[in-house]
mmCIF file of C-alpha atoms in Angstrom:
data_model
loop_
_atom_site.group_PDB
_atom_site.id
_atom_site.type_symbol
_atom_site.label_atom_id
_atom_site.label_comp_id
_atom_site.label_asym_id
_atom_site.label_seq_id
_atom_site.Cartn_x
_atom_site.Cartn_y
_atom_site.Cartn_z
ATOM 1 C CA MET A 11 -17.622 -7.404 -5.301
ATOM 2 C CA PRO A 12 -16.166 -9.960 -2.955
ATOM 3 C CA GLN A 13 -18.536 -10.615 0.040
ATOM 4 C CA ILE A 14 -17.879 -11.329 3.813
ATOM 5 C CA ASN A 15 -20.427 -13.511 5.501
ATOM 6 C CA SER A 16 -21.035 -13.399 9.196
ATOM 7 C CA PRO A 17 -21.031 -17.051 10.355
ATOM 8 C CA GLN A 18 -23.065 -16.466 13.641
ATOM 9 C CA THR A 19 -26.141 -15.061 11.832
ATOM 10 C CA MET A 20 -28.633 -17.346 10.174
ATOM 11 C CA SER A 21 -29.070 -15.321 7.056
ATOM 12 C CA ASN A 22 -27.535 -14.792 3.681
ATOM 13 C CA ASP A 23 -28.507 -11.241 4.039
ATOM 14 C CA SER A 24 -25.612 -10.499 6.484
ATOM 15 C CA ASN A 25 -23.241 -10.674 3.344
ATOM 16 C CA ILE A 26 -21.534 -7.296 2.797
ATOM 17 C CA THR A 27 -18.926 -5.711 0.568
ATOM 18 C CA HIS A 28 -15.273 -5.190 1.808
ATOM 19 C CA TRP A 29 -15.985 -1.421 1.917
ATOM 20 C CA GLN A 30 -19.086 -1.821 4.109
ATOM 21 C CA ALA A 31 -17.058 -4.085 6.155
ATOM 22 C CA PHE A 32 -14.242 -1.596 6.550
ATOM 23 C CA TRP A 33 -16.794 1.043 7.981
ATOM 24 C CA VAL A 34 -18.179 -1.667 10.237
ATOM 25 C CA GLU A 35 -14.701 -2.130 11.743
ATOM 26 C CA VAL A 36 -13.906 1.529 12.130
ATOM 27 C CA LEU A 37 -17.444 1.961 13.957
ATOM 28 C CA TRP A 38 -16.921 -1.127 15.929
ATOM 29 C CA TYR A 39 -13.575 0.185 17.456
ATOM 30 C CA LEU A 40 -14.836 3.742 17.837
ATOM 31 C CA CYS A 41 -17.625 2.095 19.956
ATOM 32 C CA ARG A 42 -15.057 0.071 21.992
ATOM 33 C CA GLY A 43 -12.995 3.312 22.611
ATOM 34 C CA PHE A 44 -16.028 5.308 23.753
ATOM 35 C CA ALA A 45 -17.136 2.524 26.058
ATOM 36 C CA LEU A 46 -13.842 2.963 27.988
ATOM 37 C CA LEU A 47 -14.614 6.489 29.075
ATOM 38 C CA PRO A 48 -16.027 6.901 32.500
ATOM 39 C CA ARG A 49 -19.772 6.438 32.992
ATOM 40 C CA VAL A 50 -20.089 10.252 33.965
ATOM 41 C CA VAL A 51 -18.480 11.257 30.758
ATOM 42 C CA ARG A 52 -20.498 9.017 28.579
ATOM 43 C CA HIS A 53 -23.870 9.850 29.965
ATOM 44 C CA TYR A 54 -23.675 13.435 31.103
ATOM 45 C CA VAL A 55 -20.475 15.270 29.292
ATOM 46 C CA VAL A 56 -21.317 13.511 26.038
ATOM 47 C CA GLY A 57 -25.108 12.093 26.487
ATOM 48 C CA TYR A 58 -26.563 15.356 27.699
ATOM 49 C CA PRO A 59 -25.735 17.532 24.853
ATOM 50 C CA ILE A 60 -26.793 14.876 22.365
ATOM 51 C CA TYR A 61 -30.155 15.042 24.125
ATOM 52 C CA LEU A 62 -30.419 18.846 23.860
ATOM 53 C CA MET A 63 -29.568 18.555 20.119
ATOM 54 C CA MET A 64 -32.058 15.805 19.511
ATOM 55 C CA HIS A 65 -34.878 17.221 21.537
ATOM 56 C CA TYR A 66 -34.609 21.058 20.868
ATOM 57 C CA VAL A 67 -32.678 21.506 17.673
ATOM 58 C CA ILE A 68 -33.440 18.350 15.482
ATOM 59 C CA ARG A 69 -36.780 18.051 17.473
ATOM 60 C CA TYR A 70 -36.568 14.263 16.828
ATOM 61 C CA ARG A 71 -40.123 12.886 16.212
ATOM 62 C CA ARG A 72 -41.535 15.291 18.760
ATOM 63 C CA LYS A 73 -44.916 15.523 16.869
ATOM 64 C CA VAL A 74 -45.308 11.845 16.590
ATOM 65 C CA VAL A 75 -44.537 11.436 20.363
ATOM 66 C CA MET A 76 -46.843 14.128 21.556
ATOM 67 C CA HIS A 77 -49.799 12.769 19.358
ATOM 68 C CA ASN A 78 -49.224 9.227 20.689
ATOM 69 C CA LEU A 79 -49.105 10.668 24.369
ATOM 70 C CA ARG A 80 -52.293 12.682 23.937
ATOM 71 C CA ASN A 81 -54.139 9.631 22.800
ATOM 72 C CA ALA A 82 -52.769 7.346 25.572
ATOM 73 C CA PHE A 83 -53.093 9.806 28.329
ATOM 74 C CA PRO A 84 -56.069 12.232 27.611
ATOM 75 C CA GLU A 85 -56.205 12.943 31.350
ATOM 76 C CA LYS A 86 -52.787 14.484 31.414
ATOM 77 C CA SER A 87 -52.075 18.201 30.901
ATOM 78 C CA ASP A 88 -49.893 19.476 28.006
ATOM 79 C CA LYS A 89 -47.283 20.291 30.631
ATOM 80 C CA GLU A 90 -47.122 16.876 31.872
ATOM 81 C CA LEU A 91 -47.062 15.533 28.444
ATOM 82 C CA ARG A 92 -44.265 17.617 27.442
ATOM 83 C CA GLN A 93 -42.122 16.548 30.421
ATOM 84 C CA ILE A 94 -42.840 12.890 29.315
ATOM 85 C CA CYS A 95 -41.914 13.748 25.776
ATOM 86 C CA ARG A 96 -38.479 15.100 27.250
ATOM 87 C CA ASP A 97 -38.110 11.866 29.315
ATOM 88 C CA VAL A 98 -38.520 9.750 25.910
ATOM 89 C CA THR A 99 -35.760 11.617 24.162
ATOM 90 C CA ARG A 100 -33.528 11.630 27.177
ATOM 91 C CA ASN A 101 -33.969 7.764 27.414
ATOM 92 C CA LEU A 102 -33.595 7.074 23.747
ATOM 93 C CA THR A 103 -30.207 9.063 24.053
ATOM 94 C CA GLU A 104 -29.361 6.924 27.092
ATOM 95 C CA GLN A 105 -29.984 3.682 25.316
ATOM 96 C CA ILE A 106 -27.890 4.681 22.389
ATOM 97 C CA ILE A 107 -25.046 5.186 24.608
ATOM 98 C CA SER A 108 -25.691 1.956 26.629
ATOM 99 C CA THR A 109 -25.866 0.004 23.508
ATOM 100 C CA ILE A 110 -22.553 1.437 22.234
ATOM 101 C CA ASP A 111 -21.191 0.643 25.734
ATOM 102 C CA LYS A 112 -21.749 -3.146 25.087
ATOM 103 C CA ALA A 113 -19.068 -3.140 22.338
ATOM 104 C CA GLY A 114 -16.427 -2.510 24.817
ATOM 105 C CA LEU A 115 -17.608 -4.263 28.018
ATOM 106 C CA GLY A 116 -17.184 -7.815 28.741
ATOM 107 C CA ARG A 117 -19.138 -10.035 31.127
ATOM 108 C CA LYS A 118 -17.982 -8.243 34.324
ATOM 109 C CA GLY A 119 -18.584 -4.600 32.979
ATOM 110 C CA LEU A 120 -21.987 -5.510 31.774
ATOM 111 C CA LEU A 121 -23.090 -7.096 34.931
ATOM 112 C CA LYS A 122 -22.188 -3.842 36.551
ATOM 113 C CA ARG A 123 -24.651 -1.965 34.299
ATOM 114 C CA ILE A 124 -27.613 -4.293 34.869
ATOM 115 C CA ASN A 125 -28.653 -6.637 37.799
ATOM 116 C CA ILE A 126 -31.206 -9.259 36.805
ATOM 117 C CA ILE A 127 -32.928 -10.177 39.949
ATOM 118 C CA GLY A 128 -34.256 -13.802 40.287
ATOM 119 C CA ILE A 129 -32.359 -15.471 37.453
ATOM 120 C CA ASP A 130 -31.522 -18.609 39.570
ATOM 121 C CA GLU A 131 -35.124 -18.984 40.221
ATOM 122 C CA VAL A 132 -35.801 -18.878 36.521
ATOM 123 C CA ARG A 133 -33.163 -21.707 35.887
ATOM 124 C CA GLU A 134 -34.977 -23.850 38.547
ATOM 125 C CA GLN A 135 -38.368 -23.278 37.033
ATOM 126 C CA THR A 136 -37.123 -24.204 33.448
ATOM 127 C CA SER A 137 -35.002 -27.035 34.327
ATOM 128 C CA GLY A 138 -33.013 -26.919 31.206
ATOM 129 C CA ARG A 139 -36.056 -26.527 29.013
ATOM 130 C CA SER A 140 -36.186 -24.065 26.193
ATOM 131 C CA MET A 141 -38.120 -20.765 26.992
ATOM 132 C CA VAL A 142 -39.412 -17.694 25.350
ATOM 133 C CA PHE A 143 -38.018 -14.522 26.714
ATOM 134 C CA LEU A 144 -40.191 -11.275 25.859
ATOM 135 C CA THR A 145 -39.128 -7.857 26.218
ATOM 136 C CA ALA A 146 -40.151 -4.238 24.742
ATOM 137 C CA HIS A 147 -38.741 -1.041 23.561
ATOM 138 C CA TYR A 148 -38.816 0.040 27.081
ATOM 139 C CA GLY A 149 -35.809 1.210 29.188
ATOM 140 C CA PRO A 150 -32.520 -0.687 28.469
ATOM 141 C CA TRP A 151 -34.017 -3.097 25.959
ATOM 142 C CA GLU A 152 -30.481 -3.950 24.277
ATOM 143 C CA MET A 153 -29.406 -5.086 27.905
ATOM 144 C CA GLY A 154 -31.642 -8.097 27.793
ATOM 145 C CA THR A 155 -29.099 -10.239 26.070
ATOM 146 C CA THR A 156 -27.043 -10.125 29.348
ATOM 147 C CA ILE A 157 -29.072 -13.104 30.593
ATOM 148 C CA SER A 158 -26.669 -15.043 28.500
ATOM 149 C CA TYR A 159 -24.176 -14.690 31.395
ATOM 150 C CA GLY A 160 -26.593 -15.854 34.164
ATOM 151 C CA MET A 161 -27.655 -18.934 31.932
ATOM 152 C CA PRO A 162 -24.811 -20.184 30.271
ATOM 153 C CA GLU A 163 -26.201 -23.646 29.594
ATOM 154 C CA TYR A 164 -28.541 -21.878 27.166
ATOM 155 C CA GLU A 165 -28.063 -20.579 23.569
ATOM 156 C CA ILE A 166 -29.775 -17.167 23.283
ATOM 157 C CA MET A 167 -31.433 -16.798 19.746
ATOM 158 C CA ALA A 168 -32.460 -12.991 19.536
ATOM 159 C CA VAL A 169 -35.162 -12.475 16.926
ATOM 160 C CA TYR A 170 -34.581 -9.301 14.825
ATOM 161 C CA HIS A 171 -35.711 -7.320 11.943
ATOM 162 C CA PRO A 172 -32.681 -6.595 9.581
ATOM 163 C CA LEU A 173 -32.010 -3.067 9.261
ATOM 164 C CA LYS A 174 -32.123 -1.351 5.862
ATOM 165 C CA ASN A 175 -28.436 0.206 6.529
ATOM 166 C CA ARG A 176 -26.086 -2.654 5.895
ATOM 167 C CA VAL A 177 -23.263 -1.062 7.878
ATOM 168 C CA VAL A 178 -25.444 -0.101 10.814
ATOM 169 C CA ASP A 179 -27.117 -3.699 10.552
ATOM 170 C CA GLU A 180 -23.749 -5.461 10.799
ATOM 171 C CA LEU A 181 -22.518 -3.283 13.622
ATOM 172 C CA MET A 182 -25.662 -3.846 15.652
ATOM 173 C CA LYS A 183 -25.507 -7.740 15.126
ATOM 174 C CA ARG A 184 -21.807 -7.522 16.250
ATOM 175 C CA ILE A 185 -22.636 -5.698 19.329
ATOM 176 C CA ARG A 186 -25.494 -8.096 20.098
ATOM 177 C CA LYS A 187 -23.361 -11.133 19.366
ATOM 178 C CA HIS A 188 -20.697 -9.743 21.769
ATOM 179 C CA ASP A 189 -22.949 -11.390 24.518
ATOM 180 C CA GLY A 190 -22.644 -14.811 22.750
ATOM 181 C CA VAL A 191 -26.124 -14.133 21.231
ATOM 182 C CA ALA A 192 -27.333 -16.008 17.731
ATOM 183 C CA MET A 193 -29.057 -13.387 15.675
ATOM 184 C CA VAL A 194 -32.101 -14.802 13.827
ATOM 185 C CA PRO A 195 -34.036 -12.964 11.405
ATOM 186 C CA MET A 196 -37.657 -12.871 12.233
ATOM 187 C CA GLN A 197 -38.728 -14.803 9.120
ATOM 188 C CA GLN A 198 -36.369 -17.663 10.187
ATOM 189 C CA THR A 199 -37.389 -18.076 13.880
ATOM 190 C CA MET A 200 -39.272 -21.369 13.650
ATOM 191 C CA ARG A 201 -36.838 -23.025 11.320
ATOM 192 C CA TYR A 202 -33.870 -22.168 13.587
ATOM 193 C CA PHE A 203 -35.825 -23.129 16.763
ATOM 194 C CA ILE A 204 -36.713 -26.678 15.180
ATOM 195 C CA SER A 205 -33.158 -27.343 13.916
ATOM 196 C CA ASN A 206 -31.364 -26.600 17.156
ATOM 197 C CA HIS A 207 -33.716 -26.889 20.278
ATOM 198 C CA GLN A 208 -32.929 -30.434 20.802
ATOM 199 C CA LYS A 209 -29.108 -29.840 20.685
ATOM 200 C CA GLN A 210 -29.145 -27.394 23.455
ATOM 201 C CA PRO A 211 -31.865 -25.457 25.300
ATOM 202 C CA LEU A 212 -32.625 -22.281 23.709
ATOM 203 C CA ILE A 213 -34.005 -18.817 24.978
ATOM 204 C CA VAL A 214 -35.918 -17.506 22.180
ATOM 205 C CA GLY A 215 -35.787 -13.686 22.687
ATOM 206 C CA LEU A 216 -38.335 -11.260 21.053
ATOM 207 C CA ILE A 217 -39.017 -7.615 21.306
ATOM 208 C CA ALA A 218 -42.561 -8.125 21.016
ATOM 209 C CA ASP A 219 -44.117 -4.528 20.973
ATOM 210 C CA GLN A 220 -43.565 -3.620 17.267
ATOM 211 C CA ASN A 221 -46.192 -3.291 14.709
ATOM 212 C CA PRO A 222 -46.873 -6.692 13.110
ATOM 213 C CA LYS A 223 -47.961 -7.266 9.455
ATOM 214 C CA THR A 224 -51.637 -7.289 9.878
ATOM 215 C CA ARG A 225 -53.443 -10.382 8.439
ATOM 216 C CA ALA A 226 -57.012 -11.900 8.375
ATOM 217 C CA GLY A 227 -57.954 -12.991 11.823
ATOM 218 C CA GLN A 228 -55.132 -10.598 13.496
ATOM 219 C CA PRO A 229 -55.675 -10.346 17.268
ATOM 220 C CA TRP A 230 -56.363 -6.763 18.588
ATOM 221 C CA PHE A 231 -55.884 -5.690 21.914
ATOM 222 C CA ARG A 232 -56.731 -2.595 24.138
ATOM 223 C CA PHE A 233 -53.300 -1.105 24.867
ATOM 224 C CA MET A 234 -52.537 2.361 26.211
ATOM 225 C CA ASN A 235 -56.291 3.494 25.619
ATOM 226 C CA GLN A 236 -56.109 2.281 21.916
ATOM 227 C CA TRP A 237 -56.811 -0.609 19.875
ATOM 228 C CA THR A 238 -53.503 -2.147 19.067
ATOM 229 C CA ALA A 239 -52.023 -5.207 16.913
ATOM 230 C CA PHE A 240 -49.397 -7.338 18.460
ATOM 231 C CA PHE A 241 -47.143 -10.044 17.321
ATOM 232 C CA ASP A 242 -48.683 -13.539 18.534
ATOM 233 C CA GLY A 243 -45.703 -15.586 17.312
ATOM 234 C CA ALA A 244 -44.332 -15.952 20.755
ATOM 235 C CA GLU A 245 -47.679 -17.387 22.024
ATOM 236 C CA THR A 246 -47.680 -19.662 18.991
ATOM 237 C CA ILE A 247 -44.220 -21.213 19.570
ATOM 238 C CA ALA A 248 -44.761 -21.401 23.365
ATOM 239 C CA LEU A 249 -47.871 -23.392 23.090
ATOM 240 C CA LYS A 250 -46.793 -25.755 20.252
ATOM 241 C CA TYR A 251 -43.570 -26.793 22.244
ATOM 242 C CA HIS A 252 -44.848 -26.191 25.732
ATOM 243 C CA LEU A 253 -42.204 -23.484 26.507
ATOM 244 C CA PRO A 254 -42.433 -21.267 29.565
ATOM 245 C CA VAL A 255 -42.673 -17.757 28.636
ATOM 246 C CA TYR A 256 -40.995 -14.874 30.631
ATOM 247 C CA TYR A 257 -41.294 -11.078 30.486
ATOM 248 C CA PHE A 258 -38.222 -8.910 31.134
ATOM 249 C CA SER A 259 -39.240 -5.995 33.298
ATOM 250 C CA PRO A 260 -36.461 -3.422 33.687
ATOM 251 C CA LYS A 261 -36.071 -0.554 36.126
ATOM 252 C CA ARG A 262 -33.767 2.664 35.717
ATOM 253 C CA ILE A 263 -31.588 3.263 38.797
ATOM 254 C CA LYS A 264 -29.550 5.996 37.253
ATOM 255 C CA ALA A 265 -28.151 6.804 33.863
ATOM 256 C CA GLY A 266 -26.654 3.701 32.421
ATOM 257 C CA ILE A 267 -27.371 1.543 35.577
ATOM 258 C CA TYR A 268 -30.401 -0.690 35.788
ATOM 259 C CA GLU A 269 -32.072 -3.800 37.394
ATOM 260 C CA ALA A 270 -34.620 -6.135 35.944
ATOM 261 C CA ARG A 271 -37.030 -9.045 36.826
ATOM 262 C CA MET A 272 -38.000 -11.895 34.919
ATOM 263 C CA THR A 273 -41.733 -12.474 35.407
ATOM 264 C CA LEU A 274 -43.407 -15.711 34.458
ATOM 265 C CA LEU A 275 -46.191 -15.273 32.134
ATOM 266 C CA TYR A 276 -46.865 -18.933 31.294
ATOM 267 C CA ASP A 277 -45.236 -22.208 32.566
ATOM 268 C CA GLY A 278 -45.478 -24.325 29.339
ATOM 269 C CA VAL A 279 -48.135 -26.561 31.188
ATOM 270 C CA GLU A 280 -51.195 -24.441 32.026
ATOM 271 C CA GLN A 281 -54.216 -24.753 29.699
ATOM 272 C CA VAL A 282 -54.988 -21.432 28.302
ATOM 273 C CA ALA A 283 -57.174 -20.016 25.917
ATOM 274 C CA GLU A 284 -56.128 -18.268 22.503
ATOM 275 C CA ASN A 285 -54.373 -14.907 23.105
ATOM 276 C CA VAL A 286 -54.216 -15.246 26.743
ATOM 277 C CA ILE A 287 -50.266 -15.290 26.873
ATOM 278 C CA THR A 288 -50.070 -12.215 24.404
ATOM 279 C CA GLU A 289 -52.541 -10.456 26.733
ATOM 280 C CA ARG A 290 -50.661 -11.188 29.729
ATOM 281 C CA TYR A 291 -47.539 -9.810 28.105
ATOM 282 C CA ILE A 292 -49.300 -6.621 27.039
ATOM 283 C CA ARG A 293 -50.755 -6.062 30.566
ATOM 284 C CA ALA A 294 -47.185 -6.439 32.054
ATOM 285 C CA LEU A 295 -45.606 -4.054 29.655
ATOM 286 C CA GLU A 296 -48.639 -1.533 30.050
ATOM 287 C CA GLN A 297 -48.140 -1.637 33.928
ATOM 288 C CA ASP A 298 -44.461 -0.690 33.284
ATOM 289 C CA ILE A 299 -45.411 2.171 30.854
ATOM 290 C CA MET A 300 -47.959 3.481 33.089
ATOM 291 C CA ALA A 301 -45.504 3.681 35.899
ATOM 292 C CA HIS A 302 -42.724 5.378 33.924
ATOM 293 C CA PRO A 303 -43.964 6.355 30.634
ATOM 294 C CA GLY A 304 -40.845 8.203 29.479
ATOM 295 C CA LEU A 305 -38.945 4.858 29.314
ATOM 296 C CA TRP A 306 -41.064 3.583 26.383
ATOM 297 C CA MET A 307 -40.177 4.520 22.687
ATOM 298 C CA TRP A 308 -43.134 6.719 21.701
ATOM 299 C CA THR A 309 -41.324 7.848 18.713
ATOM 300 C CA HIS A 310 -42.737 5.456 16.096
ATOM 301 C CA LYS A 311 -46.447 5.740 14.541
ATOM 302 C CA ARG A 312 -47.537 2.598 16.428
ATOM 303 C CA TRP A 313 -51.035 3.279 15.867
ATOM 304 C CA LYS A 314 -51.100 4.120 12.373
ATOM 305 C CA LYS A 315 -53.030 0.701 11.560
ATOM 306 C CA LYS A 316 -56.573 0.625 12.429
ATOM 307 C CA PRO A 317 -58.609 -2.651 13.273
ATOM 308 C CA PRO A 318 -61.684 -3.887 11.485
ATOM 309 C CA GLN A 319 -64.877 -2.248 11.935
ATOM 310 C CA GLU A 320 -66.283 -5.265 13.927
ATOM 311 C CA ILE A 321 -63.405 -4.483 16.512
ATOM 312 C CA LEU A 322 -64.368 -0.832 16.668
ATOM 313 C CA ASP A 323 -68.126 -1.761 16.991
ATOM 314 C CA GLN A 324 -67.222 -3.498 20.383
ATOM 315 C CA GLU A 325 -66.822 0.053 21.722
ATOM 316 C CA ILE A 326 -70.378 1.145 20.916
#
């Protein structure tokens, strides 16, 4: 079969067949058409029935969500947890629609959807240096790439895990690249950074709350009342190249409309102990989740991996 390669993605894994490329085009233009609908239609006329279907008919991962919530919030009643569970499904529906929106929105349209507060201060603080940008599956996580419009002198390298479904993977990459973002597979992060950071300042964007592949010496942290493993790759690259690290903290205003702040976690100069930067990220994320638990994606088995016994013994 002939192959089509995406030139803006640093991986041969983006090769797809003509048939797959056809479906990517179909879905892309459907997304662009959907984005032209009024916000009320997208998020309420279309979005609300999808939420009802996902939560009450399909019951999408409700058992997993409730299990995670009970462990994280043992002090909350079942009534409170069920409300958070509904909020989780509603937010997931909203983020699906907001992601589709990006296919049909240009700079002006996207900046109406999210207001990033203090971006000029960040530019002053970094003074053209490369930086690390950490976000999480919290609120409008796909909207983080809109910082490219406020910091045009930077190249945004969005680190991602390729999806198994090639058509969906290509569609998601195209939606993200619509903001002028370079999509870099996780395993190629360091290579891409080393090859490009001297040509142009880079923003290394990472959604850092996913399950890492645990290894010997893996750092574990208390997070949402449980021992949790986290990626420490962001800290590694920040310390090695003296990069400032920022946390993207979003806030929901109403359906499809958000604002966000970029909080400095590390200035690239401070002398810090091992795991301190990762710990700061975790605490910032935990604070956001505690304030609005329904905005985090509780739908995955985040705590299926258990720490070594010596970690558990610390609780005794």
